[in-house]
Short mmCIF file of C-alpha atoms in Angstrom, two decimals:
data_model
loop_
_atom_site.label_atom_id
_atom_site.label_comp_id
_atom_site.label_asym_id
_atom_site.label_seq_id
_atom_site.Cartn_x
_atom_site.Cartn_y
_atom_site.Cartn_z
CA UNK A 6 -27.05 13.49 -6.25
CA UNK A 7 -30.35 14.39 -4.86
CA UNK A 8 -30.10 11.11 -2.64
CA UNK A 9 -27.33 12.83 -0.89
CA UNK A 10 -29.05 16.04 -0.38
CA UNK A 11 -29.49 15.78 3.36
CA UNK A 12 -26.09 14.46 4.49
CA UNK A 13 -23.91 16.42 6.87
CA UNK A 14 -20.44 16.25 5.56
CA UNK A 15 -16.79 17.61 5.55
CA UNK A 16 -14.65 18.36 2.41
CA UNK A 17 -11.12 17.34 1.84
CA UNK A 18 -9.07 19.16 -0.83
CA UNK A 19 -5.86 18.22 -2.64
CA UNK A 20 -3.83 20.96 -4.25
CA UNK A 21 -1.20 18.60 -5.93
CA UNK A 22 1.31 18.95 -8.63
CA UNK A 23 -0.91 17.63 -11.53
CA UNK A 24 -4.54 18.29 -10.32
CA UNK A 25 -6.97 19.66 -7.75
CA UNK A 26 -9.10 17.00 -6.15
CA UNK A 27 -11.99 17.00 -3.73
CA UNK A 28 -13.85 14.62 -1.51
CA UNK A 29 -16.80 14.75 0.51
CA UNK A 30 -17.16 12.29 3.49
CA UNK A 31 -20.28 11.89 5.80
CA UNK A 32 -20.55 11.67 9.34
CA UNK A 33 -20.05 7.74 9.14
CA UNK A 34 -16.70 8.36 7.39
CA UNK A 35 -18.30 7.24 4.05
CA UNK A 36 -16.91 8.87 0.90
CA UNK A 37 -19.93 9.87 -1.42
CA UNK A 38 -18.60 12.46 -3.66
CA UNK A 39 -15.20 13.03 -5.36
CA UNK A 40 -14.20 15.15 -8.58
CA UNK A 41 -10.74 16.43 -9.67
CA UNK A 42 -9.56 18.78 -12.52
CA UNK A 43 -6.33 17.61 -14.22
CA UNK A 44 -4.13 20.50 -15.24
CA UNK A 45 -2.59 19.30 -18.38
CA UNK A 46 -5.78 17.66 -19.79
CA UNK A 47 -8.49 20.14 -18.58
CA UNK A 48 -6.52 23.57 -18.50
CA UNK A 49 -4.24 23.24 -21.63
CA UNK A 50 -4.06 27.00 -22.03
CA UNK A 51 -1.56 27.09 -19.25
CA UNK A 52 0.80 24.83 -21.48
CA UNK A 53 1.80 22.71 -18.23
CA UNK A 54 3.68 19.51 -18.56
CA UNK A 55 2.87 17.30 -15.50
CA UNK A 56 1.27 20.28 -14.04
CA UNK A 57 4.40 22.63 -14.08
CA UNK A 58 6.65 24.78 -16.08
CA UNK A 59 10.17 23.71 -16.38
CA UNK A 60 12.36 26.72 -17.02
CA UNK A 61 15.44 26.93 -19.51
CA UNK A 62 18.09 25.93 -16.78
CA UNK A 63 16.05 22.71 -16.31
CA UNK A 64 16.22 23.27 -12.57
CA UNK A 65 13.78 25.97 -11.95
CA UNK A 66 10.05 24.52 -11.77
CA UNK A 67 6.93 26.90 -11.28
CA UNK A 68 3.40 26.37 -11.44
CA UNK A 69 1.09 29.10 -12.50
CA UNK A 70 -1.11 29.93 -9.64
CA UNK A 71 -3.95 31.33 -11.59
CA UNK A 72 -4.08 27.66 -12.83
CA UNK A 73 -5.03 26.48 -9.14
CA UNK A 74 -7.61 29.11 -8.77
CA UNK A 75 -9.26 28.16 -12.17
CA UNK A 76 -9.34 24.59 -11.30
CA UNK A 77 -10.83 25.50 -7.93
CA UNK A 78 -13.64 27.31 -9.75
CA UNK A 79 -14.12 24.55 -12.17
CA UNK A 80 -14.69 21.87 -9.43
CA UNK A 81 -16.94 24.36 -7.46
CA UNK A 82 -19.15 24.80 -10.55
CA UNK A 83 -19.21 21.07 -11.29
CA UNK A 84 -20.42 20.36 -7.90
CA UNK A 85 -23.02 22.87 -8.07
CA UNK A 86 -24.27 21.60 -11.39
CA UNK A 87 -24.46 18.07 -9.97
CA UNK A 88 -26.91 19.29 -7.15
CA UNK A 89 -24.33 19.12 -4.40
CA UNK A 90 -25.85 20.51 -1.33
CA UNK A 91 -23.08 23.03 0.12
CA UNK A 92 -25.56 23.89 2.95
CA UNK A 93 -24.53 20.59 4.59
CA UNK A 94 -20.79 21.17 4.76
CA UNK A 95 -19.76 21.45 8.37
CA UNK A 96 -16.04 22.17 7.76
CA UNK A 97 -13.44 21.73 5.07
CA UNK A 98 -9.50 21.25 5.06
CA UNK A 99 -7.02 20.35 2.51
CA UNK A 100 -3.53 19.60 1.49
CA UNK A 101 -0.94 21.04 -0.74
CA UNK A 102 2.12 19.90 -2.55
CA UNK A 103 4.91 20.49 -0.23
CA UNK A 104 7.94 22.82 -0.79
CA UNK A 105 6.10 25.38 -3.09
CA UNK A 106 5.73 29.03 -2.02
CA UNK A 107 3.47 31.72 -3.17
CA UNK A 108 3.98 35.57 -2.97
CA UNK A 109 0.85 37.90 -2.46
CA UNK A 110 1.41 41.25 -3.74
CA UNK A 111 1.00 44.19 -1.67
CA UNK A 112 -2.93 44.87 -1.68
CA UNK A 113 -3.80 41.29 -2.37
CA UNK A 114 -5.45 41.15 1.34
CA UNK A 115 -8.00 43.63 0.16
CA UNK A 116 -8.64 41.84 -3.11
CA UNK A 117 -9.44 38.64 -0.93
CA UNK A 118 -11.89 40.29 1.43
CA UNK A 119 -13.74 42.09 -1.13
CA UNK A 120 -14.46 39.23 -3.78
CA UNK A 121 -17.51 39.67 -5.54
CA UNK A 122 -20.02 36.50 -5.67
CA UNK A 123 -21.03 37.35 -9.26
CA UNK A 124 -17.62 36.58 -10.66
CA UNK A 125 -15.40 33.30 -10.59
CA UNK A 126 -12.35 33.48 -8.44
CA UNK A 127 -9.77 33.52 -11.27
CA UNK A 128 -11.09 36.72 -12.65
CA UNK A 129 -10.61 38.49 -9.35
CA UNK A 130 -7.20 37.14 -8.30
CA UNK A 131 -4.80 37.53 -11.09
CA UNK A 132 -1.14 38.71 -10.11
CA UNK A 133 0.55 36.26 -8.02
CA UNK A 134 3.88 34.58 -8.56
CA UNK A 135 5.56 31.64 -7.20
CA UNK A 136 9.29 30.55 -6.35
CA UNK A 137 11.54 29.91 -3.66
CA UNK A 138 11.97 32.79 -0.77
CA UNK A 139 16.01 33.26 -0.75
CA UNK A 140 16.19 33.24 -4.57
CA UNK A 141 13.17 35.86 -4.97
CA UNK A 142 14.90 38.09 -2.47
CA UNK A 143 18.52 37.86 -4.16
CA UNK A 144 17.28 38.06 -7.87
CA UNK A 145 14.33 40.08 -7.69
CA UNK A 146 14.52 42.30 -4.84
CA UNK A 147 11.87 44.78 -5.82
CA UNK A 148 9.46 41.97 -6.04
CA UNK A 149 10.21 40.61 -2.64
CA UNK A 150 9.91 44.12 -1.18
CA UNK A 151 6.38 44.59 -2.59
CA UNK A 152 5.41 41.12 -1.22
CA UNK A 153 2.78 41.28 1.56
CA UNK A 154 2.63 37.70 2.51
CA UNK A 155 4.33 34.49 1.61
CA UNK A 156 2.31 31.27 1.72
CA UNK A 157 2.78 27.77 1.32
CA UNK A 158 0.56 26.01 -1.29
CA UNK A 159 -1.27 24.45 1.62
CA UNK A 160 -1.81 27.77 3.29
CA UNK A 161 -2.69 29.74 -0.11
CA UNK A 162 -5.43 27.31 -0.73
CA UNK A 163 -6.80 27.74 2.66
CA UNK A 164 -6.65 31.67 2.07
CA UNK A 165 -8.79 31.28 -0.91
CA UNK A 166 -11.49 29.91 1.17
CA UNK A 167 -11.03 32.11 4.06
CA UNK A 168 -11.07 35.37 2.24
CA UNK A 169 -8.09 36.46 4.19
CA UNK A 170 -4.60 35.10 4.74
CA UNK A 171 -4.33 31.74 6.42
CA UNK A 172 -1.55 30.88 8.89
CA UNK A 173 0.85 28.01 7.90
CA UNK A 174 0.35 25.09 9.91
CA UNK A 175 3.07 23.31 11.96
CA UNK A 176 3.22 20.13 9.91
CA UNK A 177 3.76 21.72 6.52
CA UNK A 178 5.74 24.64 7.99
CA UNK A 179 8.20 22.12 9.36
CA UNK A 180 8.83 20.99 5.67
CA UNK A 181 10.42 24.60 5.13
CA UNK A 182 13.53 24.06 7.19
CA UNK A 183 12.62 27.41 9.11
CA UNK A 184 10.60 26.02 11.82
CA UNK A 185 11.97 24.95 15.36
CA UNK A 186 9.88 21.60 15.38
CA UNK A 187 10.24 21.22 19.15
CA UNK A 188 9.24 24.90 20.17
CA UNK A 189 6.87 25.20 17.12
CA UNK A 190 8.32 28.52 16.35
CA UNK A 191 10.25 30.29 13.30
CA UNK A 192 13.96 30.02 13.66
CA UNK A 193 15.26 33.42 13.73
CA UNK A 194 18.79 32.50 12.47
CA UNK A 195 17.31 30.49 9.57
CA UNK A 196 14.83 33.28 8.83
CA UNK A 197 17.77 35.93 8.78
CA UNK A 198 19.90 33.65 6.51
CA UNK A 199 16.92 33.76 3.96
CA UNK A 200 15.51 37.34 3.66
CA UNK A 201 14.80 40.51 5.50
CA UNK A 202 11.21 41.07 7.45
CA UNK A 203 10.70 37.29 6.46
CA UNK A 204 8.77 36.75 9.82
CA UNK A 205 6.11 39.26 9.42
CA UNK A 206 5.65 37.77 5.68
CA UNK A 207 5.23 34.29 6.91
CA UNK A 208 2.82 35.12 10.01
CA UNK A 209 2.53 32.94 12.95
CA UNK A 210 2.34 29.16 12.44
CA UNK A 211 -0.50 27.37 14.04
CA UNK A 212 -1.39 23.63 15.23
CA UNK A 213 -2.40 21.45 12.01
CA UNK A 214 -5.84 20.96 13.62
CA UNK A 215 -6.65 24.49 14.31
CA UNK A 216 -9.83 26.10 13.09
CA UNK A 217 -8.44 29.27 11.06
CA UNK A 218 -11.87 30.70 10.76
CA UNK A 219 -15.39 30.53 9.03
CA UNK A 220 -15.64 30.27 5.13
CA UNK A 221 -15.49 33.73 3.08
CA UNK A 222 -19.02 35.01 2.49
CA UNK A 223 -18.21 34.84 -1.17
CA UNK A 224 -18.83 30.94 -1.06
CA UNK A 225 -21.93 31.43 1.01
CA UNK A 226 -23.39 33.76 -1.44
CA UNK A 227 -22.27 32.00 -4.59
CA UNK A 228 -22.41 28.45 -3.74
CA UNK A 229 -24.73 28.35 -0.49
CA UNK A 230 -22.21 27.06 1.91
CA UNK A 231 -23.39 27.69 5.38
CA UNK A 232 -21.84 30.98 7.36
CA UNK A 233 -20.67 28.73 10.17
CA UNK A 234 -18.76 26.32 7.79
CA UNK A 235 -15.24 26.00 9.49
CA UNK A 236 -12.06 26.30 7.47
CA UNK A 237 -9.34 24.00 9.39
CA UNK A 238 -5.69 24.63 8.96
CA UNK A 239 -4.48 23.12 5.48
CA UNK A 240 -1.26 21.13 5.56
CA UNK A 241 1.03 19.41 3.26
CA UNK A 242 0.09 16.19 1.14
CA UNK A 243 2.38 13.99 2.88
CA UNK A 244 1.16 14.93 6.51
CA UNK A 245 -2.37 14.80 5.03
CA UNK A 246 -1.65 11.30 3.81
CA UNK A 247 -0.55 10.09 7.18
CA UNK A 248 -4.00 11.37 8.46
CA UNK A 249 -5.65 9.53 5.68
CA UNK A 250 -3.94 6.34 6.44
CA UNK A 251 -4.93 6.81 10.12
CA UNK A 252 -1.43 6.01 11.34
CA UNK A 253 -1.14 5.84 15.09
CA UNK A 254 1.88 5.97 17.47
CA UNK A 255 4.61 3.29 16.54
CA UNK A 256 3.20 2.85 13.21
CA UNK A 257 4.76 2.99 9.80
CA UNK A 258 3.28 3.33 6.08
CA UNK A 259 5.18 2.11 3.23
CA UNK A 260 4.28 3.05 -0.04
CA UNK A 261 5.91 0.68 -2.51
CA UNK A 262 5.74 2.55 -5.96
CA UNK A 263 8.35 3.49 -8.43
CA UNK A 264 10.15 5.00 -5.44
CA UNK A 265 9.51 3.49 -2.06
CA UNK A 266 8.31 6.15 0.78
CA UNK A 267 8.20 5.62 4.33
CA UNK A 268 6.26 7.55 6.68
CA UNK A 269 6.92 6.97 10.24
CA UNK A 270 5.08 8.03 13.47
CA UNK A 271 7.90 9.32 16.01
CA UNK A 272 7.75 10.31 19.72
CA UNK A 273 11.23 11.37 20.13
CA UNK A 274 13.06 12.45 16.72
CA UNK A 275 16.85 12.18 16.21
CA UNK A 276 16.99 14.54 13.07
CA UNK A 277 19.69 13.46 10.57
CA UNK A 278 21.05 14.68 7.11
CA UNK A 279 18.79 12.04 5.45
CA UNK A 280 14.95 12.21 5.65
CA UNK A 281 12.70 14.75 6.46
CA UNK A 282 11.11 15.28 10.02
CA UNK A 283 7.73 16.95 10.28
CA UNK A 284 5.48 18.02 13.18
CA UNK A 285 2.69 15.24 13.42
CA UNK A 286 -0.40 16.54 11.84
CA UNK A 287 -2.93 14.78 13.92
CA UNK A 288 -0.94 14.75 17.28
CA UNK A 289 1.01 18.22 18.03
CA UNK A 290 3.01 16.40 20.74
CA UNK A 291 4.43 13.84 18.22
CA UNK A 292 6.45 14.05 15.10
CA UNK A 293 6.38 12.29 11.50
CA UNK A 294 9.21 11.33 9.44
CA UNK A 295 9.43 10.78 5.75
CA UNK A 296 12.12 8.69 3.93
CA UNK A 297 12.42 8.15 -0.04
CA UNK A 298 14.17 5.32 -1.67
CA UNK A 299 14.60 5.84 -5.29
CA UNK A 300 15.21 2.35 -6.40
CA UNK A 301 11.75 0.95 -5.82
CA UNK A 302 9.35 -0.84 -8.33
CA UNK A 303 11.62 -0.51 -11.38
CA UNK A 304 14.40 -2.29 -9.64
CA UNK A 305 12.09 -4.97 -8.49
CA UNK A 306 10.71 -5.38 -11.89
CA UNK A 307 14.25 -5.58 -13.13
CA UNK A 308 15.20 -8.39 -11.16
CA UNK A 309 11.86 -10.09 -11.81
CA UNK A 310 12.62 -9.82 -15.69
CA UNK A 311 16.24 -11.09 -15.15
CA UNK A 312 15.58 -13.85 -12.58
CA UNK A 313 11.92 -14.97 -12.99
CA UNK A 314 11.27 -14.85 -16.41
CA UNK A 315 9.48 -11.60 -16.35
CA UNK A 316 6.76 -13.33 -14.19
CA UNK A 317 5.58 -12.19 -10.84
CA UNK A 318 4.35 -15.99 -10.02
CA UNK A 319 7.93 -17.09 -10.50
CA UNK A 320 9.34 -14.21 -8.51
CA UNK A 321 6.90 -15.41 -5.64
CA UNK A 322 7.90 -18.81 -5.76
CA UNK A 323 11.48 -17.94 -5.27
CA UNK A 324 10.75 -16.00 -2.06
CA UNK A 325 8.73 -18.89 -0.89
CA UNK A 326 11.55 -21.47 -1.61
CA UNK A 327 14.31 -19.46 -0.17
CA UNK A 328 14.77 -19.17 3.73
CA UNK A 329 14.56 -16.05 5.89
CA UNK A 330 18.02 -14.53 6.09
CA UNK A 331 19.06 -16.12 2.71
CA UNK A 332 21.77 -18.12 3.98
CA UNK A 333 23.69 -14.86 4.90
CA UNK A 334 23.86 -13.58 1.50
CA UNK A 335 22.97 -9.98 1.44
CA UNK A 336 22.54 -7.62 -1.69
CA UNK A 337 22.49 -3.91 -2.65
CA UNK A 338 20.57 -3.25 -5.75
CA UNK A 339 20.73 0.53 -7.05
CA UNK A 340 20.57 0.89 -10.91
CA UNK A 341 20.04 4.57 -10.37
CA UNK A 342 21.72 6.78 -7.47
CA UNK A 343 20.16 6.15 -4.33
CA UNK A 344 18.78 8.93 -2.16
CA UNK A 345 19.10 6.98 1.28
CA UNK A 346 21.92 6.59 1.05
CA UNK A 347 24.03 7.87 -1.82
CA UNK A 348 24.94 4.46 -3.36
CA UNK A 349 24.93 3.30 -6.97
CA UNK A 350 25.42 -0.05 -8.75
CA UNK A 351 24.83 -3.89 -7.80
CA UNK A 352 26.74 -5.23 -4.72
CA UNK A 353 26.68 -8.91 -3.32
CA UNK A 354 28.08 -10.43 -0.34
CA UNK A 355 28.26 -14.05 0.85
CA UNK A 356 27.88 -15.14 4.51
CA UNK A 357 31.66 -14.19 5.28
CA UNK A 358 31.08 -10.75 3.85
CA UNK A 359 33.12 -11.38 0.76
CA UNK A 360 31.78 -9.46 -2.22
CA UNK A 361 30.94 -11.84 -4.99
CA UNK A 362 29.89 -11.46 -8.71
CA UNK A 363 26.45 -13.13 -8.63
CA UNK A 364 23.86 -15.25 -6.85
CA UNK A 365 21.81 -18.10 -7.95
CA UNK A 366 18.40 -16.72 -9.26
CA UNK A 367 16.38 -17.40 -6.07
CA UNK A 368 18.91 -15.95 -3.92
CA UNK A 369 19.27 -12.82 -5.87
CA UNK A 370 15.25 -12.21 -5.47
CA UNK A 371 15.15 -12.73 -1.90
CA UNK A 372 18.58 -10.76 -1.38
CA UNK A 373 16.77 -7.81 -3.19
CA UNK A 374 13.54 -7.87 -1.28
CA UNK A 375 15.36 -8.53 1.96
CA UNK A 376 17.91 -5.77 1.24
CA UNK A 377 15.31 -3.28 0.56
CA UNK A 378 13.25 -3.78 3.78
CA UNK A 379 16.50 -4.04 5.79
CA UNK A 380 17.71 -0.62 4.43
CA UNK A 381 14.26 0.83 5.39
CA UNK A 382 14.28 -0.47 9.06
CA UNK A 383 17.82 0.79 9.55
CA UNK A 384 17.23 4.39 8.36
CA UNK A 385 14.01 4.58 9.96
CA UNK A 386 15.72 3.69 13.36
CA UNK A 387 18.51 6.25 12.45
CA UNK A 388 15.68 8.75 12.84
CA UNK A 389 14.51 7.72 16.31
CA UNK A 390 11.86 5.17 15.29
CA UNK A 391 11.53 1.78 17.16
CA UNK A 392 9.25 -1.04 16.49
CA UNK A 393 6.78 -1.32 19.49
CA UNK A 394 4.55 -4.25 20.42
CA UNK A 395 1.46 -2.43 19.00
CA UNK A 396 3.32 -1.39 15.83
CA UNK A 397 1.37 -2.12 12.65
CA UNK A 398 2.86 -1.51 9.10
CA UNK A 399 0.38 -0.09 6.39
CA UNK A 400 1.50 -1.16 2.89
CA UNK A 401 0.26 0.68 -0.14
CA UNK A 402 1.53 0.86 -3.74
CA UNK A 403 1.93 -1.49 -6.64
CA UNK A 404 3.75 -3.99 -4.72
CA UNK A 405 1.47 -4.24 -1.77
CA UNK A 406 -0.57 -6.68 -4.02
CA UNK A 407 2.11 -9.45 -3.65
CA UNK A 408 1.44 -11.22 -0.45
CA UNK A 409 5.02 -12.74 -0.49
CA UNK A 410 6.71 -9.40 -0.72
CA UNK A 411 4.51 -8.36 2.33
CA UNK A 412 5.57 -11.55 4.01
CA UNK A 413 9.13 -10.39 3.91
CA UNK A 414 8.33 -7.09 5.00
CA UNK A 415 6.55 -8.42 8.18
CA UNK A 416 9.48 -10.65 8.92
CA UNK A 417 12.01 -7.80 8.72
CA UNK A 418 10.23 -5.31 10.84
CA UNK A 419 8.77 -8.18 13.31
CA UNK A 420 5.33 -6.46 12.89
CA UNK A 421 2.12 -7.27 11.10
CA UNK A 422 1.39 -5.81 7.64
CA UNK A 423 -2.09 -4.48 6.70
CA UNK A 424 -2.96 -3.19 3.33
CA UNK A 425 -4.93 -0.16 2.86
CA UNK A 426 -6.67 1.85 -0.18
CA UNK A 427 -4.76 5.12 -0.54
CA UNK A 428 -5.89 6.35 -3.85
CA UNK A 429 -7.10 9.66 -2.22
CA UNK A 430 -5.21 9.39 1.09
CA UNK A 431 -4.20 13.22 1.04
CA UNK A 432 -7.91 14.10 0.19
CA UNK A 433 -9.51 11.77 2.56
CA UNK A 434 -6.94 12.75 5.47
CA UNK A 435 -7.94 16.51 4.91
CA UNK A 436 -11.51 15.45 5.24
CA UNK A 437 -10.79 13.63 8.50
CA UNK A 438 -8.95 16.66 9.43
CA UNK A 439 -11.97 19.12 8.92
CA UNK A 440 -13.89 16.73 11.23
CA UNK A 441 -11.31 16.73 13.77
CA UNK A 442 -10.47 20.44 13.68
CA UNK A 443 -11.45 22.58 16.88
CA UNK A 444 -12.44 19.44 18.97
CA UNK A 445 -10.87 18.17 22.08
CA UNK A 446 -11.52 14.47 21.01
CA UNK A 447 -8.30 12.56 19.92
CA UNK A 448 -8.04 12.11 16.23
CA UNK A 449 -8.25 8.36 16.40
CA UNK A 450 -11.73 8.80 18.11
CA UNK A 451 -13.02 11.06 15.31
CA UNK A 452 -12.13 8.50 12.66
CA UNK A 453 -12.99 5.38 14.27
CA UNK A 454 -15.96 4.77 11.90
CA UNK A 455 -13.48 4.71 8.71
CA UNK A 456 -13.04 1.54 6.92
CA UNK A 457 -10.25 -0.53 8.59
CA UNK A 458 -7.06 -1.79 6.75
CA UNK A 459 -6.84 -5.46 5.80
CA UNK A 460 -4.33 -7.75 7.35
CA UNK A 461 -1.98 -9.14 4.89
CA UNK A 462 1.02 -10.91 6.69
CA UNK A 463 2.17 -11.58 10.19
CA UNK A 464 5.95 -12.17 11.30
CA UNK A 465 6.91 -15.79 10.82
CA UNK A 466 8.06 -17.71 13.91
CA UNK A 467 11.82 -17.02 14.39
CA UNK A 468 11.84 -13.98 12.09
CA UNK A 469 12.89 -11.59 14.87
CA UNK A 470 16.25 -13.81 15.85
CA UNK A 471 16.83 -14.03 11.98
CA UNK A 472 16.95 -10.18 11.31
CA UNK A 473 18.27 -9.10 14.65
CA UNK A 474 21.50 -10.81 13.76
CA UNK A 475 21.46 -9.66 10.05
CA UNK A 476 20.41 -5.91 10.43
CA UNK A 477 23.92 -4.79 12.10
CA UNK A 478 25.66 -6.68 9.33
CA UNK A 479 23.67 -5.12 6.68
CA UNK A 480 24.32 -1.62 8.24
CA UNK A 481 28.10 -2.17 8.29
CA UNK A 482 28.15 -3.40 4.59
CA UNK A 483 26.04 -0.43 3.67
CA UNK A 484 28.58 1.80 4.89
CA UNK A 485 31.34 -0.03 3.14
CA UNK A 486 29.44 0.13 0.00
CA UNK A 487 28.91 3.96 0.53
CA UNK A 488 32.61 4.42 1.03
CA UNK A 489 33.26 2.69 -2.46
CA UNK A 490 30.70 4.67 -4.20
CA UNK A 491 32.16 8.06 -2.68
CA UNK A 492 35.58 7.19 -3.58
CA UNK A 493 34.61 6.25 -7.29
CA UNK A 494 32.69 9.42 -7.47
CA UNK A 495 35.64 11.40 -6.34
#
């Protein structure tokens, strides 16, 4: 590590479900150090599976908070042993798995402010529990009444670096269903419905790019961080990924994995029962939305195996040999119950909207891919998203390596598709946030030297006319199939 000794840098942390990760990024936006601690593998004494404990009811899932603290200790000691020069760290920020809450016992703030640099963190911070607020209040009122502060995973991790309680940021806070996302204040109605005295236990939320303080003297003395190293508010893993992918106004990120996930940049959100809307982590005036579709890659692989001899090349040839719009044939493919919307089963419709039992193989393949992307566009627009002339789509995940699938994505949305390496997007986004925090410069200006995504597909001529005609039909048929599913389930 000696050659990196004099690099000024920012650190980005990610406290995710299965591991704690860190990256160091220099002023030219190059990642020059990364490391991680995997909970199941590196901390087997906690007995986690996938980083969590699943309780007997099979519904309650908790993580041992001490495990996260120990993982942080291990990474910092590894960095120190490798010769990492902590004195060059200008600022740090981080991300935490969303929707987890941590309860600080009365007296914990004193423990945080009086840490001894001679001992690792996990030997000094030992008695914190995690679970959901209303449940804790109802089932263990005494524990709730002895709670001094409630953090999210993100603000908990930031507190470890600050040596005092870190506020919850707007973006992760908006994932709690307690924040009024327009006014950026806690909703008194929602707080009262959850638990008494909740506002004082949560603290006042802050913008995601806030500097929440300087690093605790513990890190200065134990590791050699500079006393002026800034701690920028930590946020949720999804908002941090939006920062890591450098989405801009009007952009979409599509993660094509086991589940398909859509990240949207929104100006004027229209909150609905589906999807999640958060305050935007890089622009407090705007919003981001998240939509999750369960039938992603596994569904694509099933149709590939059934209709393309288990071969992606054959699958691609089918997409190349069939026309945009698929002759009016539309399909819905949900082998497991879909989230957006709640539909199950396979449903095929011909150009006259008659349900049919089967399609020819090539038609089936195009119907699957067109249907998946039309559904994404319809549900994105239901949340207030609009394709703009400058819109670009950033594709990640396994299926983003298939240029023929990406061509359909570009055609359905009428926007160019770029591919981007996002193996550590939450970590990298956190480091970007660390550079951005406390400045008056727009986020895009701060990260302009970062590597650019690569153009993978542009809309085919005539695509917009084809899909502008098909989308309303698809939306109507989706409602029809949804109604059928609900009748069957009743």
